[in-house]
XYZ file of C-alpha atoms in Angstrom:
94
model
C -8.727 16.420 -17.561
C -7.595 12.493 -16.692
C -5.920 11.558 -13.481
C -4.185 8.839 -12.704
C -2.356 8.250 -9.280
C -0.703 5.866 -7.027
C -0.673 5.425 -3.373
C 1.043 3.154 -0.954
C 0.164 3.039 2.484
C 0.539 1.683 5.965
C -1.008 0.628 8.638
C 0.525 0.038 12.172
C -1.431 -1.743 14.745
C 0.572 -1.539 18.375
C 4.063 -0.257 16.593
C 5.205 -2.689 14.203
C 3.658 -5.650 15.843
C 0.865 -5.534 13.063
C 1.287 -3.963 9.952
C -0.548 -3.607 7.172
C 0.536 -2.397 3.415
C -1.822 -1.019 1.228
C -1.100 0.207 -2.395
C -3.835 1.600 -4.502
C -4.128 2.370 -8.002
C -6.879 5.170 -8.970
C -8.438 6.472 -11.778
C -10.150 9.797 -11.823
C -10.864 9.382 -8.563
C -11.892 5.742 -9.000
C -9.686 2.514 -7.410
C -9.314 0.370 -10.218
C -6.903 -2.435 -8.547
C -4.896 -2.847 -4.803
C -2.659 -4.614 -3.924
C -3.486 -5.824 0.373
C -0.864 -7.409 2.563
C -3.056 -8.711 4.347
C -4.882 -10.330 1.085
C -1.306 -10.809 -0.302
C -2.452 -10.431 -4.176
C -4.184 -7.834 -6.511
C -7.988 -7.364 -6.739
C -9.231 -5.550 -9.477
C -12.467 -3.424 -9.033
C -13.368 -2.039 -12.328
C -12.610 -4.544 -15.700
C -9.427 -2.736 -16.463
C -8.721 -3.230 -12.654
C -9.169 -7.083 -12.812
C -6.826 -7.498 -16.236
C -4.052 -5.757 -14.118
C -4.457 -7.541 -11.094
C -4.610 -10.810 -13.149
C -1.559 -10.004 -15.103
C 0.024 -8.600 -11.880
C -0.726 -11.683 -10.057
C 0.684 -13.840 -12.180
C 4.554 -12.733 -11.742
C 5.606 -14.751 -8.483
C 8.408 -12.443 -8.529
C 6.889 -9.191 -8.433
C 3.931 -10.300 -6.028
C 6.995 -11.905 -3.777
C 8.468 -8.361 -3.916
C 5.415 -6.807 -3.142
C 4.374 -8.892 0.000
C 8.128 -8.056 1.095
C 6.824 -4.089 1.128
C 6.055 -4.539 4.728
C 9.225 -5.053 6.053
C 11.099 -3.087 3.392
C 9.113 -0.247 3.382
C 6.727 -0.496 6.184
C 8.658 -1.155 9.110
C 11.721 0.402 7.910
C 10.198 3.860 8.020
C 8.455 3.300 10.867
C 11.780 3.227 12.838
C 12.974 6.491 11.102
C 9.584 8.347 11.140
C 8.352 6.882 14.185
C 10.137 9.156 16.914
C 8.638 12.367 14.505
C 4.797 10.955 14.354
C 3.601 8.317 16.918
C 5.443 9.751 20.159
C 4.342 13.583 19.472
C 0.846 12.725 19.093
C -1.262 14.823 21.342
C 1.514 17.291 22.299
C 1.013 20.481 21.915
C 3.149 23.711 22.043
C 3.031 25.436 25.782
């Protein structure tokens, strides 16, 4: 059995006043390449990782798009899930 699977995540830092997008690409169980606002490119980890994150680096467009993530899907969701996940933390049912 192979497995291959994609993850994007973030990372808030006092609400949206740091944020951090994170999007990971595994391979049975294995990151080959990520993409790292904070880096603001690809980095491969494994060969195949590296020929991606070469090939993925060299599209200005797409790497343009991708650094954009933060705002368009970072701190956009943060406003709509915000009120749901960061101001019930800690409460509890009474």
């Amino acid at each position: 059995v192979f497995q291959e699977l994609g993850t994007s995540e973030c990372y808030f830092i006092n609400g949206t006043e740091k944020v951090r997008f994170v999007e990971r690409y595994i391979y049975n169980r294995q990151t080959y390449a990520m993409f790292d606002s904070d880096v603001g490119h690809y980095v491969g980890f494994t060969p195949f990782g590296e020929r991606n994150a070469e090939y993925w680096n060299s599209d200005p467009e797409g790497i343009e798009f991708k650094r954009g993530q933060v705002d368009r899907y970072c701190r956009h969701n943060y406003e709509v899930f915000g009120p749901f996940s960061v101001e019930r933390r800690g409460e509890r049912g009474a």
